[in-house]
XYZ file of C-alpha atoms in Angstrom:
767
model
C -21.638 32.278 -32.969
C -18.637 33.846 -31.366
C -18.485 30.913 -28.780
C -18.924 28.334 -31.581
C -16.022 29.678 -33.583
C -13.781 29.995 -30.563
C -14.904 26.795 -28.750
C -12.223 24.732 -30.555
C -9.521 26.921 -28.989
C -11.088 26.530 -25.575
C -11.460 22.726 -25.945
C -7.847 22.470 -27.149
C -6.690 23.928 -23.806
C -8.589 21.266 -21.921
C -7.574 18.429 -24.234
C -4.546 17.168 -22.318
C -6.545 16.980 -19.136
C -9.416 15.148 -20.944
C -6.952 12.766 -22.386
C -5.828 11.607 -19.016
C -9.421 11.227 -17.869
C -10.972 9.692 -20.998
C -8.063 7.477 -22.019
C -8.635 5.466 -25.222
C -12.090 7.180 -25.615
C -10.587 10.529 -25.994
C -11.470 10.789 -29.649
C -15.094 10.184 -29.120
C -15.288 12.574 -26.185
C -13.652 15.403 -28.232
C -15.836 14.649 -31.202
C -18.806 15.803 -29.260
C -17.754 19.477 -29.851
C -17.641 19.402 -33.806
C -20.825 17.252 -33.726
C -22.638 19.809 -31.611
C -21.267 22.605 -33.852
C -22.685 20.826 -36.927
C -26.068 20.669 -35.295
C -25.791 24.345 -34.315
C -24.781 25.365 -37.820
C -27.657 23.407 -39.204
C -30.113 25.723 -37.519
C -29.076 28.350 -40.060
C -30.161 26.229 -43.032
C -33.572 27.850 -43.223
C -32.312 31.430 -42.528
C -29.695 31.504 -45.331
C -32.432 30.682 -47.840
C -33.643 34.274 -47.284
C -30.224 35.860 -47.580
C -26.939 36.304 -45.641
C -27.000 36.465 -41.785
C -24.641 38.978 -40.270
C -23.743 38.577 -36.706
C -21.787 41.441 -35.061
C -19.360 41.481 -32.253
C -17.146 44.415 -31.569
C -13.448 43.798 -31.128
C -11.293 46.863 -31.860
C -13.927 49.505 -32.915
C -11.315 52.262 -32.889
C -9.439 50.480 -35.748
C -12.655 49.485 -37.455
C -11.878 45.757 -36.733
C -14.628 43.595 -35.482
C -15.459 39.882 -34.952
C -18.376 39.963 -37.162
C -19.498 36.704 -38.791
C -21.122 36.297 -42.220
C -23.314 33.296 -42.494
C -24.630 32.634 -46.028
C -24.874 29.530 -48.260
C -21.174 29.429 -48.974
C -19.783 29.927 -45.542
C -22.466 27.592 -44.039
C -21.425 24.893 -46.482
C -17.885 25.080 -45.469
C -18.820 25.266 -41.833
C -20.944 22.192 -42.069
C -18.075 20.295 -43.942
C -15.413 21.281 -41.417
C -17.578 20.466 -38.361
C -19.116 17.325 -39.763
C -16.007 15.741 -41.275
C -14.029 17.043 -38.268
C -16.195 14.916 -35.998
C -15.091 11.702 -37.707
C -11.518 12.813 -37.978
C -11.224 13.209 -34.273
C -12.836 9.737 -33.672
C -10.471 8.269 -36.442
C -7.500 9.752 -34.849
C -8.238 8.087 -31.514
C -7.934 4.772 -33.079
C -5.174 5.551 -35.639
C -2.938 7.120 -33.042
C -3.924 4.896 -30.131
C -1.064 4.689 -27.609
C 0.860 7.469 -29.246
C 2.855 9.411 -26.620
C 1.968 12.690 -28.191
C -1.802 12.077 -28.762
C -2.892 14.888 -26.386
C -0.553 17.321 -28.222
C -1.970 16.164 -31.552
C -5.628 17.006 -30.275
C -4.458 20.390 -28.994
C -3.217 21.321 -32.486
C -6.034 19.638 -34.403
C -8.762 21.391 -32.454
C -6.948 24.699 -32.952
C -6.689 24.033 -36.631
C -10.332 23.254 -36.940
C -11.237 26.507 -34.922
C -9.114 28.417 -37.276
C -10.762 27.189 -40.335
C -14.138 27.864 -38.962
C -13.098 31.401 -38.100
C -11.791 31.923 -41.575
C -14.893 30.750 -43.510
C -17.250 32.659 -41.216
C -15.412 35.940 -40.695
C -16.963 38.994 -42.246
C -14.039 41.371 -41.549
C -10.981 41.123 -43.825
C -8.562 41.593 -41.034
C -10.143 38.926 -38.944
C -10.278 36.629 -41.939
C -6.519 37.182 -42.474
C -5.723 36.437 -38.793
C -7.535 33.134 -39.051
C -5.955 32.470 -42.470
C -2.464 32.740 -40.930
C -3.453 30.610 -37.940
C -4.367 27.767 -40.392
C -0.905 28.086 -41.785
C 0.823 27.814 -38.334
C -1.356 25.006 -37.057
C -1.027 23.119 -40.288
C 2.733 23.447 -39.974
C 2.627 21.894 -36.663
C 0.402 19.044 -37.810
C 2.474 18.277 -40.833
C 5.573 18.263 -38.711
C 3.889 16.371 -35.820
C 6.381 13.526 -36.123
C 9.067 15.975 -35.366
C 11.757 13.360 -34.868
C 11.435 12.540 -38.620
C 13.646 14.788 -40.711
C 11.381 14.548 -43.761
C 8.304 15.588 -41.649
C 10.132 18.693 -40.470
C 11.352 19.526 -43.981
C 7.987 19.147 -45.501
C 6.242 21.131 -42.748
C 8.769 24.025 -43.381
C 8.148 23.829 -47.052
C 4.357 24.096 -46.602
C 4.812 26.962 -44.174
C 7.211 28.904 -46.344
C 5.057 28.660 -49.391
C 1.692 29.474 -47.795
C 2.992 32.296 -45.544
C 4.714 33.897 -48.557
C 1.364 33.755 -50.342
C -0.176 35.144 -47.091
C 1.878 38.222 -47.236
C 0.830 38.919 -50.768
C -2.822 38.372 -49.725
C -2.522 40.853 -46.875
C -1.535 43.459 -49.416
C -4.455 42.390 -51.758
C -6.979 42.582 -48.937
C -5.877 46.049 -47.955
C -6.113 47.276 -51.588
C -9.502 45.639 -51.779
C -10.654 47.539 -48.725
C -9.288 50.846 -50.146
C -11.127 50.087 -53.476
C -14.451 49.498 -51.628
C -14.002 51.858 -48.641
C -14.824 48.941 -46.311
C -13.237 45.865 -44.559
C -16.549 44.238 -44.358
C -17.145 41.354 -46.710
C -20.928 41.915 -46.496
C -20.444 45.532 -47.577
C -17.960 44.659 -50.255
C -20.284 42.080 -51.735
C -23.242 44.413 -51.551
C -21.343 47.256 -53.282
C -22.418 48.129 -56.841
C -19.074 49.790 -57.708
C -17.431 48.283 -60.841
C -14.204 47.287 -59.127
C -12.543 46.035 -62.339
C -12.318 49.702 -63.447
C -10.425 50.753 -60.331
C -6.763 51.602 -60.651
C -5.932 49.094 -57.878
C -7.886 46.198 -59.447
C -4.929 44.584 -61.196
C -2.672 44.776 -58.142
C -5.429 43.471 -55.838
C -6.305 40.568 -58.007
C -2.586 39.509 -58.493
C -1.888 39.763 -54.741
C -5.184 37.946 -53.662
C -4.578 35.151 -56.241
C -0.952 34.755 -55.090
C -2.341 34.054 -51.626
C -5.063 31.766 -52.744
C -2.935 29.853 -55.286
C -0.241 29.031 -52.755
C -2.887 28.009 -50.183
C -4.800 25.935 -52.563
C -1.739 24.306 -54.386
C -2.325 25.705 -57.760
C 0.488 25.313 -60.434
C 3.296 26.192 -59.901
C 2.795 25.986 -56.091
C 1.290 22.495 -56.089
C 4.394 20.671 -54.923
C 4.027 21.462 -51.302
C 0.632 19.640 -50.893
C 1.819 15.931 -51.682
C 4.776 16.528 -49.558
C 2.353 17.430 -46.659
C 1.520 13.660 -46.601
C 4.409 13.398 -44.053
C 1.612 14.244 -41.630
C -0.280 11.428 -39.869
C -3.246 10.272 -41.890
C -6.008 12.054 -39.833
C -4.233 15.261 -40.603
C -4.094 14.368 -44.344
C -7.752 13.372 -44.420
C -8.887 16.732 -42.783
C -6.365 18.837 -44.681
C -7.500 17.597 -48.074
C -11.272 17.117 -47.671
C -12.536 20.161 -45.900
C -9.891 22.531 -44.510
C -6.662 24.197 -45.268
C -6.418 23.496 -49.033
C -9.976 24.549 -49.604
C -9.281 27.863 -47.830
C -7.992 29.405 -51.050
C -10.879 28.006 -53.041
C -13.258 29.433 -50.405
C -11.733 32.911 -50.792
C -11.746 32.917 -54.502
C -15.482 31.812 -54.424
C -16.179 34.473 -51.777
C -14.768 37.259 -53.816
C -15.954 36.130 -57.177
C -19.145 38.286 -57.185
C -16.974 41.441 -56.664
C -13.809 40.680 -58.619
C -15.284 38.316 -61.232
C -16.438 41.053 -63.581
C -12.753 41.594 -64.789
C -11.233 39.677 -67.461
C -7.974 39.240 -65.608
C -9.736 37.265 -62.797
C -11.603 34.973 -65.021
C -8.706 34.190 -67.360
C -6.187 33.532 -64.589
C -8.556 31.261 -62.704
C -9.404 29.197 -65.889
C -5.791 29.091 -66.984
C -4.227 28.195 -63.714
C -7.046 25.984 -62.681
C -6.989 23.896 -65.919
C -3.292 23.527 -65.711
C -3.476 22.423 -62.061
C -6.288 19.931 -62.860
C -4.377 18.082 -65.550
C -1.053 18.227 -63.598
C -2.648 16.709 -60.493
C -4.393 13.921 -62.539
C -1.138 13.097 -64.472
C 0.946 12.941 -61.295
C -1.672 10.947 -59.390
C -1.710 8.251 -62.048
C 2.003 8.021 -62.095
C 2.420 7.514 -58.362
C 2.549 4.288 -56.283
C 1.966 5.484 -52.728
C -1.708 5.451 -51.825
C -1.450 8.763 -50.006
C 0.534 10.455 -52.788
C -2.093 9.238 -55.350
C -4.840 10.788 -53.279
C -2.902 13.899 -52.616
C -2.308 14.609 -56.359
C -5.999 13.776 -57.021
C -6.736 16.572 -54.525
C -4.558 18.938 -56.530
C -6.639 17.933 -59.603
C -9.785 18.681 -57.668
C -8.554 22.093 -56.536
C -7.585 22.931 -60.031
C -11.132 21.904 -61.162
C -12.756 24.152 -58.590
C -10.604 27.019 -59.484
C -11.369 26.581 -63.139
C -15.067 26.424 -62.519
C -14.992 29.807 -60.610
C -13.162 31.392 -63.510
C -15.763 30.202 -66.003
C -18.275 32.133 -63.843
C -21.512 31.102 -65.524
C -24.656 30.023 -63.559
C -24.009 26.437 -64.509
C -20.373 26.665 -63.565
C -21.169 27.882 -60.142
C -23.682 25.114 -59.690
C -21.076 22.653 -60.756
C -18.563 24.284 -58.401
C -20.711 23.851 -55.303
C -21.699 20.222 -56.144
C -18.123 19.268 -56.976
C -16.896 20.990 -53.773
C -19.324 18.843 -51.582
C -18.737 15.651 -53.599
C -14.982 15.972 -53.343
C -15.070 16.699 -49.548
C -17.213 13.513 -49.040
C -15.243 10.967 -51.114
C -11.738 12.527 -50.311
C -12.318 12.388 -46.583
C -13.463 8.895 -46.802
C -10.688 7.631 -49.141
C -7.933 9.211 -47.088
C -9.220 7.585 -43.896
C -9.417 4.226 -45.784
C -5.804 4.838 -47.090
C -4.747 5.252 -43.454
C -6.492 2.113 -42.508
C -4.661 0.206 -45.209
C -1.332 1.646 -44.053
C -2.259 0.938 -40.375
C -3.127 -2.642 -40.996
C -0.729 -3.716 -43.757
C 2.310 -1.590 -42.792
C 2.845 -0.090 -46.203
C 1.500 2.853 -48.339
C 2.828 1.217 -51.622
C -0.067 -0.200 -53.667
C 2.354 -2.365 -55.599
C 2.774 -4.343 -52.511
C -0.921 -4.737 -51.881
C -3.401 -7.106 -53.397
C -6.280 -9.474 -52.547
C -7.078 -7.511 -49.363
C -10.845 -7.830 -49.865
C -10.943 -11.130 -48.032
C -9.016 -9.835 -44.884
C -10.515 -6.363 -45.091
C -14.051 -6.649 -46.645
C -15.627 -3.629 -44.966
C -12.712 -1.469 -46.079
C -12.928 -2.752 -49.674
C -16.696 -2.181 -49.804
C -16.381 1.415 -48.609
C -13.448 2.129 -50.844
C -15.294 0.845 -53.906
C -18.305 3.173 -53.425
C -16.062 6.243 -52.571
C -13.870 5.544 -55.609
C -17.073 5.472 -57.808
C -17.606 9.194 -56.637
C -14.039 9.862 -57.367
C -14.335 8.534 -60.906
C -17.653 10.430 -61.410
C -19.847 7.412 -61.772
C -23.396 6.850 -60.810
C -25.134 6.542 -58.444
C -22.789 8.679 -56.308
C -23.018 12.449 -55.944
C -19.694 12.777 -57.764
C -21.436 11.688 -60.997
C -23.933 14.594 -60.775
C -20.995 17.090 -60.121
C -18.937 15.621 -63.083
C -21.995 15.950 -65.497
C -22.617 19.575 -64.302
C -18.974 20.395 -64.867
C -18.914 19.018 -68.461
C -22.090 20.788 -69.257
C -20.695 24.014 -67.854
C -17.564 23.736 -69.893
C -19.446 23.076 -73.158
C -21.317 26.343 -72.620
C -18.125 28.265 -71.279
C -18.006 31.857 -72.649
C -14.302 31.530 -73.545
C -11.756 28.657 -74.108
C -14.592 26.142 -74.179
C -12.879 23.641 -76.496
C -9.452 23.853 -74.715
C -11.002 23.546 -71.273
C -13.203 20.686 -72.284
C -10.267 18.819 -73.815
C -8.105 19.172 -70.759
C -11.031 18.193 -68.448
C -11.845 15.099 -70.312
C -8.141 14.061 -70.441
C -7.877 14.705 -66.638
C -11.207 12.666 -66.142
C -9.663 9.705 -68.088
C -6.643 9.722 -65.757
C -8.817 10.013 -62.670
C -10.839 6.981 -63.659
C -7.575 5.180 -63.742
C -6.639 6.657 -60.329
C -10.051 5.496 -58.956
C -9.084 1.881 -60.053
C -5.680 2.199 -58.429
C -7.330 3.046 -55.151
C -10.378 0.684 -55.189
C -9.217 -2.292 -57.312
C -5.482 -2.589 -57.019
C -5.291 -3.049 -53.232
C -8.229 -5.316 -52.800
C -8.329 -7.541 -55.928
C -5.896 -9.850 -57.754
C -3.099 -11.827 -56.213
C -2.410 -11.461 -52.503
C 0.407 -8.885 -51.929
C 3.506 -9.367 -49.714
C 2.785 -6.681 -47.068
C 5.093 -6.084 -44.087
C 2.152 -6.809 -41.703
C -0.501 -9.524 -41.813
C -3.579 -7.647 -42.825
C -6.831 -7.585 -40.851
C -9.887 -5.383 -40.704
C -9.582 -1.942 -39.374
C -11.263 -1.123 -36.055
C -14.634 0.427 -35.789
C -13.361 3.851 -35.047
C -11.385 4.041 -38.279
C -14.299 2.876 -40.404
C -17.265 4.758 -39.154
C -16.147 8.060 -40.680
C -15.497 6.655 -44.202
C -18.774 4.718 -44.064
C -20.883 7.691 -43.054
C -19.302 10.024 -45.616
C -19.787 7.456 -48.407
C -23.397 6.783 -47.400
C -24.005 10.634 -47.558
C -22.539 10.662 -50.999
C -24.771 7.855 -51.971
C -27.916 9.404 -50.549
C -27.020 12.738 -52.227
C -26.638 11.013 -55.542
C -29.933 9.141 -55.398
C -31.925 11.927 -53.755
C -30.165 15.100 -54.905
C -33.103 17.368 -54.167
C -32.173 16.955 -50.386
C -28.867 18.927 -50.617
C -30.319 21.204 -53.292
C -33.171 22.336 -51.216
C -31.418 22.378 -47.902
C -28.283 24.308 -48.781
C -26.870 24.103 -52.331
C -29.288 26.618 -53.813
C -28.197 29.279 -51.213
C -24.544 28.278 -51.760
C -24.668 28.822 -55.464
C -26.356 32.165 -55.057
C -23.610 33.224 -52.717
C -20.808 32.275 -55.186
C -22.607 33.743 -58.262
C -23.904 36.867 -56.553
C -27.431 36.359 -57.431
C -30.103 33.698 -57.187
C -29.644 30.846 -59.611
C -32.495 28.550 -60.854
C -31.206 25.038 -61.194
C -32.367 21.463 -60.819
C -30.202 18.344 -59.773
C -31.039 14.966 -61.039
C -29.033 11.708 -61.449
C -30.320 11.183 -64.960
C -30.738 13.902 -67.583
C -31.019 11.518 -70.536
C -28.369 10.758 -73.201
C -26.601 13.867 -73.894
C -22.996 15.296 -74.736
C -21.760 15.281 -71.017
C -22.991 11.672 -70.610
C -21.113 10.631 -73.845
C -17.888 12.322 -72.621
C -18.258 10.562 -69.200
C -18.635 7.289 -70.954
C -15.574 7.936 -73.097
C -13.482 8.931 -70.125
C -14.692 5.742 -68.298
C -13.584 3.445 -71.186
C -10.210 5.084 -71.667
C -9.659 5.299 -67.938
C -10.211 1.557 -67.568
C -7.814 0.858 -70.378
C -5.265 3.084 -68.675
C -5.767 1.327 -65.365
C -5.334 -2.051 -67.146
C -2.009 -0.934 -68.734
C -0.824 0.872 -65.575
C 1.654 -1.965 -64.333
C 3.458 -1.594 -67.731
C 3.516 2.134 -68.187
C 4.009 3.088 -64.539
C 7.815 2.930 -64.608
C 7.838 5.128 -67.601
C 5.512 7.662 -66.040
C 7.733 7.564 -62.863
C 10.870 8.333 -64.986
C 9.112 11.148 -66.785
C 7.768 12.723 -63.515
C 11.237 12.261 -61.884
C 12.969 14.023 -64.766
C 10.342 16.809 -64.716
C 10.700 17.201 -60.975
C 14.405 17.964 -61.286
C 13.702 21.090 -63.301
C 10.059 21.749 -62.009
C 8.569 24.084 -59.502
C 9.873 22.168 -56.514
C 13.532 22.154 -57.844
C 12.964 25.973 -58.156
C 11.858 26.117 -54.484
C 15.095 24.330 -53.336
C 17.134 26.465 -55.598
C 15.475 29.575 -54.028
C 16.091 28.368 -50.524
C 19.785 27.730 -51.298
C 20.103 31.252 -52.825
C 18.533 32.593 -49.566
C 21.252 30.754 -47.554
C 23.940 32.056 -49.881
C 22.697 35.747 -49.535
C 22.326 35.351 -45.808
C 25.865 34.119 -45.481
C 27.052 36.983 -47.679
C 25.086 39.545 -45.615
C 26.348 38.168 -42.515
C 29.901 38.461 -43.449
C 29.524 42.004 -44.786
C 27.105 43.523 -42.359
C 26.936 41.446 -39.262
C 30.582 40.804 -38.861
C 30.761 41.857 -35.169
C 32.393 45.293 -35.877
C 30.330 47.897 -34.187
C 31.505 50.649 -36.564
C 30.166 48.863 -39.618
C 26.775 48.323 -37.835
C 26.618 52.147 -37.179
C 27.788 52.938 -40.649
C 25.044 50.796 -42.258
C 22.297 52.111 -39.897
C 23.216 55.726 -40.625
C 23.724 55.380 -44.372
C 20.508 53.389 -44.803
C 18.370 55.459 -42.416
C 19.330 58.879 -43.585
C 19.636 57.612 -47.274
C 16.055 56.482 -47.339
C 14.832 59.353 -45.349
C 16.617 61.920 -47.612
C 15.486 60.226 -50.859
C 11.872 60.132 -49.646
C 11.937 63.792 -48.687
C 13.504 64.901 -51.897
C 11.482 62.757 -54.147
C 8.074 62.795 -52.704
C 7.877 66.123 -51.007
C 10.868 68.186 -51.909
C 12.635 70.396 -49.407
C 10.714 73.574 -48.725
C 12.115 75.738 -45.929
C 13.061 79.421 -45.297
C 16.575 80.171 -44.028
C 16.822 83.872 -43.196
C 20.323 84.983 -42.202
C 19.846 88.699 -42.595
C 19.108 89.146 -38.864
C 22.039 87.127 -37.602
C 24.797 88.560 -35.463
C 28.538 87.942 -35.472
C 28.529 86.394 -31.990
C 25.985 83.829 -33.278
C 28.234 82.903 -36.067
C 31.094 82.716 -33.493
C 29.193 80.103 -31.454
C 28.287 78.117 -34.635
C 31.965 78.062 -35.588
C 32.906 76.985 -32.042
C 30.524 74.071 -32.222
C 31.883 72.935 -35.644
C 35.461 73.314 -34.484
C 34.933 71.405 -31.182
C 33.262 68.556 -33.036
C 35.870 68.411 -35.681
C 38.700 68.443 -33.060
C 37.055 65.713 -30.899
C 36.831 63.571 -34.082
C 40.419 64.035 -35.056
C 42.428 64.251 -31.930
C 44.486 61.491 -30.607
C 44.500 62.866 -27.071
C 41.728 61.287 -24.865
C 41.668 64.348 -22.477
C 41.550 66.699 -25.437
C 38.621 64.729 -26.869
C 36.574 64.965 -23.659
C 37.440 68.631 -23.284
C 36.336 69.555 -26.804
C 33.075 67.567 -26.245
C 32.590 69.657 -23.136
C 33.136 72.791 -25.199
C 30.536 71.499 -27.644
C 27.949 70.951 -24.859
C 28.701 74.471 -23.360
C 28.274 75.905 -26.775
C 24.784 74.422 -26.953
C 23.960 75.712 -23.537
C 25.113 79.166 -24.671
C 22.880 78.966 -27.679
C 19.839 78.227 -25.425
C 20.718 81.264 -23.216
C 21.182 83.602 -26.235
C 17.758 82.567 -27.664
C 15.837 83.317 -24.350
C 15.808 79.747 -22.941
C 17.816 80.096 -19.764
C 16.118 77.079 -18.006
C 17.273 74.909 -20.787
C 20.671 76.394 -20.735
C 21.088 75.861 -17.051
C 20.040 72.199 -17.418
C 22.405 71.723 -20.336
C 25.300 73.316 -18.304
C 24.573 70.987 -15.272
C 24.353 67.867 -17.393
C 27.423 68.691 -19.474
C 29.452 69.574 -16.396
C 28.573 66.340 -14.791
C 29.241 64.352 -17.976
C 32.636 65.907 -18.423
C 33.619 65.142 -14.838
C 32.510 61.611 -15.040
C 34.486 61.098 -18.278
C 37.606 62.611 -16.848
C 37.314 60.300 -13.792
C 37.102 57.171 -15.825
C 39.304 58.327 -18.591
C 42.470 56.700 -17.439
C 40.684 53.416 -16.990
C 39.969 53.376 -20.722
C 42.435 52.204 -23.483
C 44.536 54.598 -25.540
C 43.395 55.751 -28.987
C 44.705 53.498 -31.657
C 44.275 53.676 -35.389
C 42.379 50.462 -36.177
C 40.994 51.641 -39.525
C 42.625 52.636 -42.780
C 42.642 56.111 -44.168
C 40.090 55.044 -46.829
C 37.768 53.747 -44.054
C 38.107 56.982 -42.056
C 37.349 59.178 -45.055
C 34.337 56.926 -45.856
C 33.096 57.234 -42.306
C 33.540 61.032 -42.494
C 31.492 61.199 -45.756
C 28.632 59.146 -44.179
C 28.776 61.238 -41.014
C 28.574 64.510 -43.044
C 25.785 63.048 -45.248
C 23.830 62.050 -42.029
C 24.269 65.538 -40.535
C 23.207 67.332 -43.656
C 20.130 65.219 -44.046
C 19.043 65.656 -40.480
C 19.639 69.279 -40.634
C 17.478 69.624 -43.834
C 14.830 67.587 -42.270
C 14.735 69.781 -39.172
C 14.573 72.935 -41.201
C 11.835 71.472 -43.308
C 9.838 70.357 -40.270
C 9.988 73.859 -38.834
C 7.836 75.046 -41.701
C 5.152 72.371 -41.108
C 2.752 72.518 -38.156
C -0.415 70.505 -38.124
C -1.392 71.328 -34.564
C -0.802 74.212 -32.315
C 2.482 73.985 -30.292
C 2.027 72.707 -26.769
C 4.932 74.887 -25.523
C 2.550 77.829 -25.022
C 0.504 75.689 -22.540
C 3.644 74.902 -20.559
C 4.736 78.558 -20.402
C 1.223 79.674 -19.247
C 0.626 76.908 -16.728
C 4.056 76.195 -15.323
C 3.918 78.669 -12.491
C 0.097 78.783 -11.755
C -0.406 74.917 -11.742
C 3.075 73.553 -10.835
C 4.559 76.509 -8.912
C 7.731 76.427 -10.776
C 9.391 78.868 -13.012
C 11.953 76.641 -14.556
C 9.672 75.109 -17.296
C 12.090 72.284 -18.139
C 12.097 71.131 -14.463
C 8.398 71.456 -14.269
C 7.893 69.342 -17.338
C 10.171 66.627 -15.998
C 8.769 66.436 -12.439
C 5.205 67.403 -12.941
C 3.692 67.484 -16.272
C 5.583 64.356 -17.410
C 6.342 62.853 -13.982
C 5.545 59.256 -14.892
C 8.023 59.395 -17.844
C 10.656 60.729 -15.517
C 9.884 58.094 -12.987
C 10.261 55.371 -15.703
C 13.655 56.781 -16.775
C 14.783 56.791 -13.127
C 13.683 53.295 -12.724
C 15.631 52.171 -15.940
C 18.717 54.083 -14.821
C 18.431 52.486 -11.334
C 18.203 48.995 -12.789
C 21.307 49.780 -15.077
C 23.211 51.052 -11.895
C 22.326 47.951 -9.997
C 23.511 45.804 -13.010
C 26.877 47.643 -13.067
C 27.249 47.365 -9.346
C 26.563 43.607 -9.316
C 29.108 43.065 -12.069
C 31.824 45.094 -10.329
C 30.982 43.301 -7.001
C 31.188 39.896 -8.760
C 34.534 40.797 -10.362
C 35.845 41.918 -6.986
C 34.879 38.747 -5.325
C 36.481 36.726 -8.173
C 39.782 38.568 -7.645
C 39.858 37.693 -3.988
C 39.230 34.013 -4.564
C 42.523 31.886 -4.077
């Protein structure tokens, strides 16, 4: 399993070489890997029927981090979708991007993206899952911005990265809280735990943080705006992104954690509320768009909202509908996106208003699109019909908000029927459109993927017992947290869900017929809403960040070293002092009863020399006073029975004073470059820092978790190292490697100074 997950990264390394060897067949060659992975994952179909399979590989055992993989119905469903659809995406890309100068680079990123998604859905450890989660954000950023010479592509890639990575930071906090709540980072152990997590004090924070990560990843309102903009990516990326990979990552994690977090009302209500809002928003925006990729992108937003809402409903029927809708959407959306790319590739436009009558010049594309759109609309005999019927039935029996959720779902279904008409009827029927290129049928490599996916959707619709017995039963049990008894069939008789489907079909067809007249109005409404919507808020936020960064640069990073030191000292000691006082208090004992007058004299000498050095205008006086300060410290060591430290301090201080005096007259004179206010401000910060560090040292002296190591040095300095100067022994024996490293660093610095001085001397001798 470890090799299967990481094989995509390994093949990505070899992709440029293979591209030179395989040439135009590179897509078919690379597709052998995901096809082989799909076959390998299929070997787990019988095993997951008996329960989850945990495969363990140690990674960082000291940190309780492992590369364990959890294979159950849910993860296996995603793994098969990723590898299966990924096979056709790689073949499709070879034809769609044929002759592209960066095709090899594309395959490197795409294979890494595929491997990241497999790692995400199969990981058992929360930390490993998060690593793969972030890898999907990084690789998707590179894929969306693949056409890096296009400004819009770069802007949209950054937008997707900012939104998903921001959510990823919240997700990291949520996963850590979840691990603290359960006492484990293993998903298998978390799911097997009987602890009522919704009663834990961290439950609310964990849910909010986890949902912030999943909502941004899966484009839930109000974060839905980044997903349609990701259409700046090449169509193979869009097809993979929307059908089986990144946007489903958030849905996967919500489904994965539902058995553990779904007992709380907060989880259910948030998923139902945001899911329903996202579902209707996506359907509305899809019906009002004219670009075929934008239409499909917004319909993906609708589907993601539907999946989120079904997880929130949480009943056995809702979980069954969730899994069926997940599979159905992956099949028809992968097919439709690849067909949209074929239309763009062969006509030169994405605008469906310019298309029409293409069924004659692109008959195979038209046929496949018709069947895939039937699944999108939820019509028989496609698998999408079964999923839609289950969804309506689940909402009728929803424990809360049944009427509201059903109303919103039926309204969205009506719009989606109209969207299916825009995708399957508008480009291929009616008067011939005026396209930039003379249309012709797409090549075989661009049609095999949509054809196979549509055939699978048709077979699953006609023979639903095949996916049910093979995988869906285990997948539903994984999401619900217990075995679920259900039966899939294409026909359940005349019932309420069927009546609602029929009503949505009739109204949807009427909406499609009226679309040419109402589309300009819909566009105007959506444009006006977009100026004050979430995306506008995103751009305002980014502008605000720029303004704050500009202010921060002017105030704090203005090139004045004194300001840098002032800020660092004030912030560091301010936070340290506040934490010490607020969290722990200051507990130390200061006994001055046994002090002697000469000790006070040394202390006053130290303070006086420091004050004189800070206030004098004499360079020589400043150096001399700093020398007095150093000698005073040495005297302190000697008085408190540390003559070795004292001698070392005397030697170092003497050498320092001599060096400073030698170079003193090469330095500029002291000049008042600051105002009196600035000097008093700096004095206050300096005193504050000194007080805080003094209090911290005094507090630390009263805290000792381990036995002091100094006794070891005292006892073993002479017997083991044959030296009585303990400081010297530590430097050259006990910690010899540290000293060697310091010598090496100083030697490098000396060589650098010597090189600069020599270079300057040579420049002065040049004519």
